[in-house]
Coordinates of C-alpha atoms in Angstrom, one line a residue:
X1 CA -106.1 -8.7 -48.4
X2 CA -107.6 -7.3 -45.2
X3 CA -109.6 -4.1 -45.3
X4 CA -107.6 -0.9 -44.5
X5 CA -107.7 0.2 -40.9
X6 CA -110.2 2.8 -39.9
X7 CA -109.6 5.3 -37.2
X8 CA -112.3 6.9 -35.1
X9 CA -111.3 9.7 -32.8
X10 CA -113.5 10.9 -29.9
X11 CA -113.0 13.8 -27.5
X12 CA -114.4 13.6 -24.0
X13 CA -113.9 15.0 -20.6
X14 CA -113.4 12.9 -17.5
X15 CA -112.5 14.4 -14.1
X16 CA -109.8 16.8 -15.3
X17 CA -108.5 17.7 -18.7
X18 CA -109.6 16.5 -22.1
X19 CA -109.0 13.0 -23.3
X20 CA -108.7 11.6 -26.8
X21 CA -110.1 8.1 -27.4
X22 CA -108.7 6.4 -30.5
X23 CA -110.6 3.4 -31.7
X24 CA -108.9 1.7 -34.6
X25 CA -110.1 -1.5 -36.1
X26 CA -108.9 -3.7 -38.9
X27 CA -109.7 -7.3 -39.8
X28 CA -111.8 -7.7 -36.6
X29 CA -109.0 -6.4 -34.3
X30 CA -110.1 -3.5 -32.1
X31 CA -107.5 -1.2 -30.4
X32 CA -108.5 1.5 -28.0
X33 CA -106.0 3.9 -26.5
X34 CA -106.7 6.9 -24.2
X35 CA -104.4 9.9 -24.1
X36 CA -104.8 12.9 -21.9
X37 CA -104.3 16.1 -23.9
X38 CA -104.8 18.9 -21.4
X39 CA -104.4 19.1 -17.7
X40 CA -103.8 22.4 -15.9
X41 CA -102.7 22.7 -12.3
X42 CA -104.8 25.0 -10.1
X43 CA -103.9 27.0 -7.0
X44 CA -106.8 28.4 -5.0
X45 CA -105.8 31.2 -2.6
X46 CA -107.6 33.0 0.2
X47 CA -106.6 35.4 3.1
X48 CA -108.6 34.8 6.2
X49 CA -109.2 36.8 9.4
X50 CA -111.7 35.9 12.1
X51 CA -113.6 33.9 9.5
X52 CA -114.9 31.0 11.7
X53 CA -118.4 31.6 10.5
X54 CA -117.6 31.2 6.8
X55 CA -114.3 29.4 6.4
X56 CA -115.5 25.8 6.2
X57 CA -118.2 26.7 3.6
X58 CA -115.6 28.5 1.5
X59 CA -113.2 25.5 1.6
X60 CA -116.0 23.0 0.8
X61 CA -116.9 25.0 -2.3
X62 CA -113.5 24.5 -3.9
X63 CA -113.7 21.4 -6.1
X64 CA -111.0 19.2 -4.7
X65 CA -110.6 17.2 -8.0
X66 CA -109.3 20.5 -9.5
X67 CA -107.4 21.8 -6.5
X68 CA -103.7 21.0 -6.7
X69 CA -103.2 23.3 -3.8
X70 CA -105.3 25.5 -1.5
X71 CA -103.3 28.3 0.1
X72 CA -104.8 30.1 3.0
X73 CA -103.1 32.9 4.9
X74 CA -104.4 33.4 8.5
X75 CA -103.9 37.0 9.3
X76 CA -103.6 36.7 13.1
X77 CA -107.2 35.5 13.8
X78 CA -108.4 35.7 17.4
X79 CA -111.4 33.4 17.0
X80 CA -111.5 29.8 16.0
X81 CA -110.5 30.2 12.4
X82 CA -107.0 28.6 12.7
X83 CA -108.4 25.6 14.7
X84 CA -110.9 25.0 11.9
X85 CA -108.2 25.2 9.2
X86 CA -106.0 22.8 11.1
X87 CA -108.8 20.3 11.5
X88 CA -109.8 20.7 7.8
X89 CA -106.3 20.1 6.8
X90 CA -106.4 16.5 8.2
X91 CA -108.8 15.5 5.5
X92 CA -107.5 17.8 2.8
X93 CA -103.8 17.3 2.0
X94 CA -103.9 20.1 -0.6
X95 CA -104.5 22.7 2.1
X96 CA -101.4 24.8 2.9
X97 CA -101.8 27.2 5.9
X98 CA -99.7 30.3 6.1
X99 CA -99.6 32.3 9.3
X100 CA -99.0 36.0 10.0
X101 CA -97.5 36.6 13.5
X102 CA -99.8 39.6 13.8
X103 CA -102.6 41.2 11.8
X104 CA -101.1 42.6 8.6
X105 CA -104.2 43.3 6.6
X106 CA -105.9 41.6 3.6
X107 CA -103.5 42.9 0.9
X108 CA -100.4 41.6 2.7
X109 CA -102.1 38.2 3.1
X110 CA -103.3 38.1 -0.5
X111 CA -99.7 38.8 -1.7
X112 CA -98.3 36.1 0.5
X113 CA -100.7 33.6 -1.0
X114 CA -99.8 34.7 -4.6
X115 CA -96.1 34.4 -3.9
X116 CA -96.6 30.9 -2.5
X117 CA -98.7 29.6 -5.4
X118 CA -97.2 27.1 -7.8
X119 CA -100.1 26.2 -10.1
X120 CA -100.5 27.0 -13.8
X121 CA -103.6 29.1 -12.9
X122 CA -104.7 30.8 -9.7
X123 CA -108.2 31.2 -8.4
X124 CA -108.7 33.9 -5.7
X125 CA -111.6 33.5 -3.3
X126 CA -112.5 35.6 -0.3
X127 CA -113.0 33.7 3.0
X128 CA -116.6 34.8 3.4
X129 CA -117.6 33.9 -0.2
X130 CA -118.0 30.6 -2.0
X131 CA -117.9 29.1 -5.4
X132 CA -121.1 27.8 -7.0
X133 CA -121.0 24.2 -8.3
X134 CA -120.7 25.7 -11.8
X135 CA -117.1 26.7 -11.1
X136 CA -116.3 23.2 -12.4
X137 CA -117.7 24.3 -15.8
X138 CA -115.3 27.2 -15.8
X139 CA -112.3 25.2 -14.7
X140 CA -113.1 22.6 -17.4
X141 CA -112.6 25.4 -20.0
X142 CA -109.1 26.3 -18.8
X143 CA -106.9 24.9 -21.5
X144 CA -103.9 27.2 -21.4
X145 CA -105.1 29.3 -24.3
X146 CA -106.0 32.4 -22.3
X147 CA -104.5 34.5 -19.5
X148 CA -107.9 35.1 -17.9
X149 CA -111.0 33.0 -17.8
X150 CA -113.8 35.2 -16.6
X151 CA -117.0 34.1 -14.8
X152 CA -119.9 36.0 -13.2
X153 CA -121.1 36.5 -9.7
X154 CA -124.4 36.3 -7.8
X155 CA -124.7 38.3 -4.5
X156 CA -126.4 36.8 -1.5
X157 CA -129.5 38.9 -2.4
X158 CA -129.5 37.4 -5.9
X159 CA -128.1 40.4 -7.7
X160 CA -126.2 39.4 -10.8
X161 CA -122.7 40.9 -11.4
X162 CA -121.8 40.3 -15.0
X163 CA -118.2 41.0 -16.2
X164 CA -117.8 42.5 -19.7
X165 CA -115.2 44.2 -21.8
X166 CA -116.7 47.6 -20.8
X167 CA -116.7 47.1 -17.0
X168 CA -113.6 44.9 -16.5
X169 CA -111.6 47.8 -15.0
X170 CA -114.3 48.9 -12.7
X171 CA -115.2 45.4 -11.3
X172 CA -112.0 44.5 -9.6
X173 CA -113.1 41.5 -7.5
X174 CA -112.7 37.8 -7.9
X175 CA -114.2 37.4 -11.4
X176 CA -111.5 35.3 -13.0
X177 CA -109.1 32.4 -13.1
X178 CA -105.6 33.9 -13.8
X179 CA -102.6 32.4 -15.5
X180 CA -100.0 32.5 -12.6
X181 CA -97.0 33.4 -14.9
X182 CA -99.0 36.4 -16.1
X183 CA -99.2 37.9 -12.6
X184 CA -95.5 38.7 -12.5
X185 CA -94.9 41.5 -10.0
X186 CA -98.6 42.7 -9.8
X187 CA -99.7 42.8 -6.2
X188 CA -102.5 44.0 -4.0
X189 CA -101.8 47.4 -2.6
X190 CA -102.4 49.1 0.8
X191 CA -104.3 52.3 0.3
X192 CA -106.9 54.2 2.4
X193 CA -108.7 55.5 -0.7
X194 CA -109.1 52.3 -2.6
X195 CA -109.6 48.6 -2.1
X196 CA -106.4 46.6 -2.4
X197 CA -107.5 44.6 -5.4
X198 CA -108.1 47.6 -7.6
X199 CA -104.5 48.3 -8.3
X200 CA -103.8 44.6 -8.7
X201 CA -106.6 44.3 -11.3
X202 CA -105.4 47.4 -13.1
X203 CA -101.8 46.3 -13.3
X204 CA -102.9 43.0 -14.9
X205 CA -105.3 44.6 -17.4
X206 CA -102.7 47.2 -18.4
X207 CA -100.7 44.2 -19.8
X208 CA -103.5 43.4 -22.2
X209 CA -104.2 39.8 -21.1
X210 CA -105.9 37.4 -23.5
X211 CA -109.4 36.9 -22.2
X212 CA -112.2 34.3 -22.3
X213 CA -115.6 35.4 -21.0
X214 CA -117.3 32.1 -20.1
X215 CA -120.6 33.8 -19.2
X216 CA -121.0 31.3 -16.3
X217 CA -122.3 32.4 -12.9
X218 CA -119.8 30.5 -10.7
X219 CA -119.3 32.7 -7.6
X220 CA -121.5 33.6 -4.6
X221 CA -120.6 37.0 -3.2
X222 CA -121.5 37.6 0.4
X223 CA -122.5 41.2 -0.3
X224 CA -123.6 43.3 1.4
X225 CA -121.9 42.4 4.7
X226 CA -121.0 44.7 7.5
X227 CA -117.2 44.8 8.1
X228 CA -116.3 43.1 4.9
X229 CA -113.3 44.5 3.0
X230 CA -115.5 46.4 0.7
X231 CA -117.7 47.7 3.5
X232 CA -114.6 48.9 5.5
X233 CA -113.4 50.6 2.3
X234 CA -116.7 52.3 1.7
X235 CA -116.8 53.6 5.3
X236 CA -113.2 54.9 5.1
X237 CA -112.0 52.5 7.7
X238 CA -109.2 50.9 5.6

């Protein structure tokens, strides 16, 4: 009688998702099968306006092996932003370019991108910022268990911005990967007294999302910068 079969199970990551390798052997016969267990679809979104200085760096920072779609809304740029986007699209089939016929503002453009997104999860990135290579470590943790997967930021001056339970309402910015279905009707608002992402962040948090704080520094924040959305808000110009 042959010896009973033994089953060894390994878990590993390759490109996207988690794979399970099953190695069974009995009587000298080896069988290996590979099954993908988790694979989330990601939408990366960004509004852009006169961003020719930054846009290519931002797009390059999005890991294409995770990007099912990259949705960019050009808000009536008058510089070379649109031409750069159209050229980039030739080598990046995931890139979807939305156009505003006239300048409508960042909040309007954010919302167009949100409404066009189809992925399981959404990553929001400003056109003058970029992801750090460690964003891959964040995305590798997105397994569908949580509504938010938080990460931390570094400013261009090297200042760390760390998101916690205590400051998650105050730090509105792009600290998280968000489950798209959780967004619902939450949108960026147009207000002169507050940046548009504050109401969006509050609307989401008021629904008590499940949260995973990865602790990973994965975003480079181009702060301070003259004429950024935050700078315009601070100076009362938006």
